[in-house]
């Protein structure tokens, strides 16, 4: 039975992914800040016969990746899902330093350190899977969420590069890109009234997680959740950059009531 470690598993897409891994007989290591929510989730899966360990930690804090790695010493993590992430909405010039650095720290620094911590063991065992959760936001600049979009561009570039490096080593690296999804994300980000969420229609977290589960188990390098999201992501490759950026801003602006 293999062990999967999922960050950001107390809610949203991470929780739905945990459900799928539990259903498919994997042991779970679940990470998030809220110990109470994690305990509730653990109880739910343990009642179904799944072995669950929880790690309560703020992954936006500097030594957190090392802490998680230490906590899992002695057990092989076969699948690592770097899912925890957050966005903050607003003009960059007015954004607080804690939101700017918090997004970079959680979405980039910790994700990178987690990958660096767990990848060598997987390569040594010639077996393992890593899935980094990026976003369709990573395919274009994002005025009004400039830092968030840029962090997700990093995740896409980083993951595709690492996937290439480990090809043939028995390890796969998958970059998974959801589009707008109904979770707690938009409320925390402050963009739940944007055209993206109000007008275009967001996907359900369980549908998105099902796409992510398939992508990581098939070892796909880059997977975009949802056919419409795939088309939008492809269109950014051919349209002029200025136009793409202007449309991206329009989509992030508040929808008419
Ligand atoms: N929802 C969307 O529209 C959307 C679209 C594209 C991509 N994504 C990406 O999908 C991933 C999951 O997002 P989601 O929509 O499921 O968001 P969510 O509903 O807000 O859930 C985020 C999860 O991450 C945990 N988390 C947040 N900050 C953390 C921190 N500092 N340390 C440890 N855990 C932390 C949260 O638990 P605690 O609060 O208990 O810590 C929660 O379990 C993110 O990487 C996000 O960028 C989301």
Coordinates of C-alpha atoms and ligand atoms in Angstrom, one line a residue:
X1 CA 0.0 0.0 0.0
X2 CA 1.5 3.3 -1.0
X3 CA 1.6 6.5 1.1
X4 CA 0.5 9.9 -0.2
X5 CA 1.3 13.2 1.4
X6 CA -1.1 16.0 0.5
X7 CA -0.6 19.6 1.6
X8 CA -3.7 21.8 2.1
X9 CA -5.8 18.7 2.7
X10 CA -8.2 20.2 5.3
X11 CA -10.5 21.6 2.7
X12 CA -11.1 22.4 -1.0
X13 CA -9.3 20.5 -3.8
X14 CA -6.8 18.9 -1.3
X15 CA -9.5 17.4 0.7
X16 CA -11.2 16.0 -2.4
X17 CA -7.9 14.6 -3.5
X18 CA -7.5 12.9 -0.1
X19 CA -10.9 11.4 -0.5
X20 CA -9.9 9.8 -3.8
X21 CA -6.6 8.5 -2.5
X22 CA -8.4 7.0 0.5
X23 CA -11.0 5.4 -1.7
X24 CA -8.1 3.9 -3.8
X25 CA -6.5 2.3 -0.7
X26 CA -3.5 4.7 -0.1
X27 CA -2.2 5.6 3.3
X28 CA -2.5 9.4 3.9
X29 CA -0.3 12.1 5.4
X30 CA -2.4 15.3 5.5
X31 CA -0.9 18.7 6.1
X32 CA -2.6 22.1 6.9
X33 CA -2.6 24.9 9.5
X34 CA -5.9 24.0 11.1
X35 CA -5.4 21.0 13.4
X36 CA -9.0 20.8 14.2
X37 CA -10.1 20.5 10.6
X38 CA -7.4 18.0 9.9
X39 CA -8.4 15.9 12.9
X40 CA -12.0 15.8 11.6
X41 CA -10.9 14.8 8.1
X42 CA -8.6 12.1 9.6
X43 CA -11.4 10.7 11.7
X44 CA -13.6 10.5 8.6
X45 CA -11.0 8.5 6.6
X46 CA -9.9 6.3 9.5
X47 CA -13.6 5.2 9.9
X48 CA -13.3 3.9 6.4
X49 CA -10.2 1.9 7.3
X50 CA -7.5 4.3 5.9
X51 CA -4.3 4.9 7.8
X52 CA -4.0 8.7 8.3
X53 CA -1.3 10.8 9.9
X54 CA -1.8 14.6 10.2
X55 CA 0.8 17.3 10.4
X56 CA -0.3 20.7 11.6
X57 CA 2.0 23.5 10.3
X58 CA 1.9 26.8 8.6
X59 CA 3.7 26.1 5.3
X60 CA 4.2 29.8 4.6
X61 CA 6.7 29.8 7.5
X62 CA 10.4 29.3 6.5
X63 CA 11.4 26.0 8.1
X64 CA 8.1 24.2 7.5
X65 CA 9.2 22.0 4.6
X66 CA 12.1 20.7 6.7
X67 CA 9.7 20.1 9.6
X68 CA 7.3 18.1 7.4
X69 CA 10.2 16.1 6.1
X70 CA 11.4 15.4 9.6
X71 CA 7.9 14.3 10.7
X72 CA 7.8 11.7 7.9
X73 CA 11.3 10.3 8.5
X74 CA 11.1 6.5 8.5
X75 CA 8.2 6.3 6.1
X76 CA 8.4 6.3 2.4
X77 CA 6.3 9.0 0.8
X78 CA 5.4 7.4 -2.5
X79 CA 3.3 10.3 -3.8
X80 CA 3.8 14.0 -2.9
X81 CA 1.0 16.4 -3.7
X82 CA 2.0 20.1 -3.2
X83 CA -1.5 21.5 -3.2
X84 CA -1.5 24.2 -0.5
X85 CA -1.6 27.7 -2.0
X86 CA -3.3 31.0 -1.8
X87 CA -3.9 34.2 -3.7
X88 CA -4.5 37.8 -2.7
X89 CA -6.6 40.2 -4.8
X90 CA -5.7 43.9 -5.2
X91 CA -3.4 46.4 -6.8
X92 CA 0.2 45.4 -6.2
X93 CA 1.2 48.9 -5.0
X94 CA -1.3 48.6 -2.2
X95 CA -0.7 45.0 -1.3
X96 CA 0.6 44.3 2.2
X97 CA 4.1 42.9 2.5
X98 CA 2.7 39.9 4.4
X99 CA 0.4 39.0 1.5
X100 CA 3.2 39.5 -1.1
X101 CA 5.7 37.4 0.8
X102 CA 3.1 34.9 2.1
X103 CA 2.1 34.0 -1.4
X104 CA 5.7 33.6 -2.6
X105 CA 6.6 31.7 0.5
X106 CA 3.7 29.2 0.3
X107 CA 3.2 28.9 -3.5
X108 CA 6.9 28.9 -4.5
X109 CA 9.4 28.5 -1.6
X110 CA 7.8 25.7 0.4
X111 CA 6.7 23.9 -2.8
X112 CA 10.2 24.0 -4.1
X113 CA 11.7 22.9 -0.7
X114 CA 9.2 20.1 -0.4
X115 CA 10.1 18.8 -3.8
X116 CA 13.8 19.0 -3.0
X117 CA 13.3 17.1 0.3
X118 CA 11.3 14.2 -1.1
X119 CA 12.6 13.8 -4.7
X120 CA 16.0 12.3 -3.9
X121 CA 14.4 9.4 -1.9
X122 CA 12.1 8.7 -4.8
X123 CA 15.0 8.7 -7.3
X124 CA 17.0 6.4 -5.0
X125 CA 14.0 4.0 -4.9
X126 CA 13.4 4.5 -8.6
X127 CA 9.7 5.0 -7.8
X128 CA 7.6 8.0 -6.9
X129 CA 5.2 10.6 -8.1
X130 CA 5.0 14.4 -7.4
X131 CA 2.1 16.6 -8.3
X132 CA 2.5 20.4 -8.0
X133 CA -0.8 22.2 -8.1
X134 CA -0.4 25.4 -10.2
X135 CA -3.4 27.1 -11.9
X136 CA -4.5 28.3 -15.3
X137 CA -3.5 31.6 -13.8
X138 CA 0.1 30.6 -14.6
X139 CA -0.4 30.9 -18.3
X140 CA -0.7 34.7 -18.4
X141 CA 0.1 37.8 -16.4
X142 CA -2.7 38.7 -13.9
X143 CA -3.3 42.3 -13.1
X144 CA -5.0 42.7 -9.7
X145 CA -3.5 39.4 -8.7
X146 CA 0.0 40.0 -10.1
X147 CA 1.9 38.0 -7.4
X148 CA -0.4 35.0 -7.4
X149 CA -0.4 34.6 -11.2
X150 CA 3.4 35.0 -11.2
X151 CA 3.8 32.3 -8.5
X152 CA 1.8 29.9 -10.6
X153 CA 3.8 30.6 -13.7
X154 CA 6.8 29.6 -11.6
X155 CA 5.1 26.4 -10.5
X156 CA 4.4 25.4 -14.2
X157 CA 8.0 26.2 -15.4
X158 CA 9.6 24.6 -12.4
X159 CA 7.5 21.4 -12.6
X160 CA 8.0 20.9 -16.3
X161 CA 11.7 21.3 -16.0
X162 CA 12.0 18.8 -13.1
X163 CA 9.8 16.4 -15.0
X164 CA 12.3 16.5 -17.8
X165 CA 15.3 16.0 -15.4
X166 CA 13.8 12.9 -13.8
X167 CA 12.5 11.2 -17.0
X168 CA 13.8 7.7 -17.0
X169 CA 14.4 7.7 -13.2
X170 CA 11.2 5.9 -12.3
X171 CA 9.7 9.2 -11.0
X172 CA 7.1 11.4 -12.5
X173 CA 6.4 15.1 -11.9
X174 CA 3.0 16.4 -12.8
X175 CA 1.9 20.0 -12.9
X176 CA -1.8 20.2 -12.4
X177 CA -3.7 23.4 -13.4
X178 CA -7.2 23.9 -12.2
X179 CA -9.2 26.9 -13.4
X180 CA -11.8 28.7 -11.1
X181 CA -13.1 26.2 -8.6
X182 CA -15.7 26.4 -5.9
X183 CA -13.7 26.2 -2.7
X184 CA -12.7 28.6 0.1
X185 CA -10.0 30.0 -2.2
X186 CA -11.8 32.9 -3.8
X187 CA -13.2 34.2 -0.5
X188 CA -9.8 34.2 1.1
X189 CA -8.3 35.8 -2.0
X190 CA -11.0 38.5 -2.1
X191 CA -11.9 37.8 -5.7
X192 CA -15.2 35.9 -5.2
X193 CA -17.1 38.8 -6.9
X194 CA -14.9 38.8 -10.0
X195 CA -16.1 38.0 -13.5
X196 CA -14.1 34.7 -13.4
X197 CA -16.1 33.4 -10.4
X198 CA -19.5 35.2 -10.9
X199 CA -19.9 35.1 -14.7
X200 CA -17.8 32.3 -16.2
X201 CA -18.8 29.6 -13.8
X202 CA -16.4 27.7 -11.6
X203 CA -15.9 23.9 -11.5
X204 CA -16.8 21.7 -8.5
X205 CA -13.8 20.7 -6.3
X206 CA -14.6 17.0 -6.6
X207 CA -14.5 17.2 -10.5
X208 CA -11.2 19.0 -10.4
X209 CA -9.7 16.6 -7.9
X210 CA -10.8 13.7 -10.1
X211 CA -8.9 15.3 -13.0
X212 CA -5.8 15.8 -10.7
X213 CA -6.0 12.2 -9.5
X214 CA -6.0 10.9 -13.1
X215 CA -3.2 13.2 -14.1
X216 CA -0.8 12.2 -11.3
X217 CA -1.6 8.5 -11.6
X218 CA -1.0 8.6 -15.4
X219 CA 2.2 10.5 -14.8
X220 CA 1.2 13.3 -17.1
X221 CA 3.6 16.3 -17.1
X222 CA 1.1 19.1 -17.6
X223 CA -2.7 18.7 -17.1
X224 CA -5.4 21.4 -17.2
X225 CA -8.7 20.6 -15.5
X226 CA -11.7 21.2 -17.7
X227 CA -12.1 21.5 -21.5
X228 CA -12.9 25.2 -21.4
X229 CA -9.9 25.9 -19.2
X230 CA -7.8 24.0 -21.6
X231 CA -9.0 26.1 -24.6
X232 CA -8.5 29.4 -22.7
X233 CA -5.0 28.4 -21.7
X234 CA -4.0 27.4 -25.3
X235 CA -5.4 30.7 -26.6
X236 CA -3.0 32.7 -24.6
X237 CA -0.1 31.2 -26.6
X238 CA -1.1 32.8 -29.9
X239 CA -2.8 36.1 -28.9
X240 CA -0.7 39.3 -28.4
X241 CA 0.7 39.5 -24.8
X242 CA -0.8 43.0 -24.2
X243 CA -4.3 41.7 -25.3
X244 CA -4.0 38.6 -23.1
X245 CA -3.0 40.8 -20.1
X246 CA -5.9 43.2 -20.7
X247 CA -8.4 40.3 -20.9
X248 CA -6.9 38.8 -17.8
X249 CA -7.5 42.0 -15.9
X250 CA -11.1 42.3 -17.2
X251 CA -11.8 38.7 -16.0
X252 CA -10.5 39.6 -12.5
X253 CA -12.5 42.8 -12.2
X254 CA -15.8 42.8 -10.2
X255 CA -18.8 41.4 -12.1
X256 CA -21.8 43.6 -12.5
X257 CA -24.4 42.8 -9.8
Ligands
LIG1 N1 -10.1 27.4 -6.1 C1 -9.6 27.9 -7.3 O1 -10.3 28.6 -8.0 C2 -8.3 27.5 -7.7 C3 -8.0 27.7 -9.1 C4 -6.7 27.3 -9.6 C5 -5.8 26.8 -8.7 N2 -6.1 26.6 -7.4 C6 -5.0 26.1 -6.5 O2 -5.4 24.9 -5.9 C7 -4.8 24.7 -4.7 C8 -5.8 24.4 -3.6 O3 -6.7 25.5 -3.6 P1 -8.2 25.4 -3.0 O4 -9.1 26.1 -4.0 O5 -8.5 24.0 -2.6 O6 -8.1 26.4 -1.8 P2 -8.7 26.3 -0.3 O7 -10.1 25.8 -0.4 O8 -8.5 27.7 0.2 O9 -7.9 25.3 0.5 C9 -6.5 25.5 0.7 C10 -5.9 24.4 1.6 O10 -4.6 24.8 1.8 C11 -4.4 24.9 3.2 N3 -3.5 26.0 3.5 C12 -3.7 27.3 3.1 N4 -2.7 28.1 3.6 C13 -1.8 27.2 4.2 C14 -0.6 27.4 4.9 N5 0.0 28.6 5.0 N6 0.0 26.3 5.4 C15 -0.6 25.1 5.3 N7 -1.7 24.9 4.7 C16 -2.3 25.9 4.2 C17 -5.8 25.2 3.8 O11 -5.9 24.7 5.1 P3 -5.8 25.6 6.5 O12 -6.5 26.8 6.2 O13 -6.3 24.7 7.5 O14 -4.3 25.8 6.5 C18 -6.6 24.3 2.9 O15 -6.6 22.9 3.3 C19 -4.0 26.0 -4.4 O16 -2.7 25.8 -4.8 C20 -4.6 27.0 -5.4 O17 -3.7 28.0 -5.8 C21 -7.3 27.0 -6.9

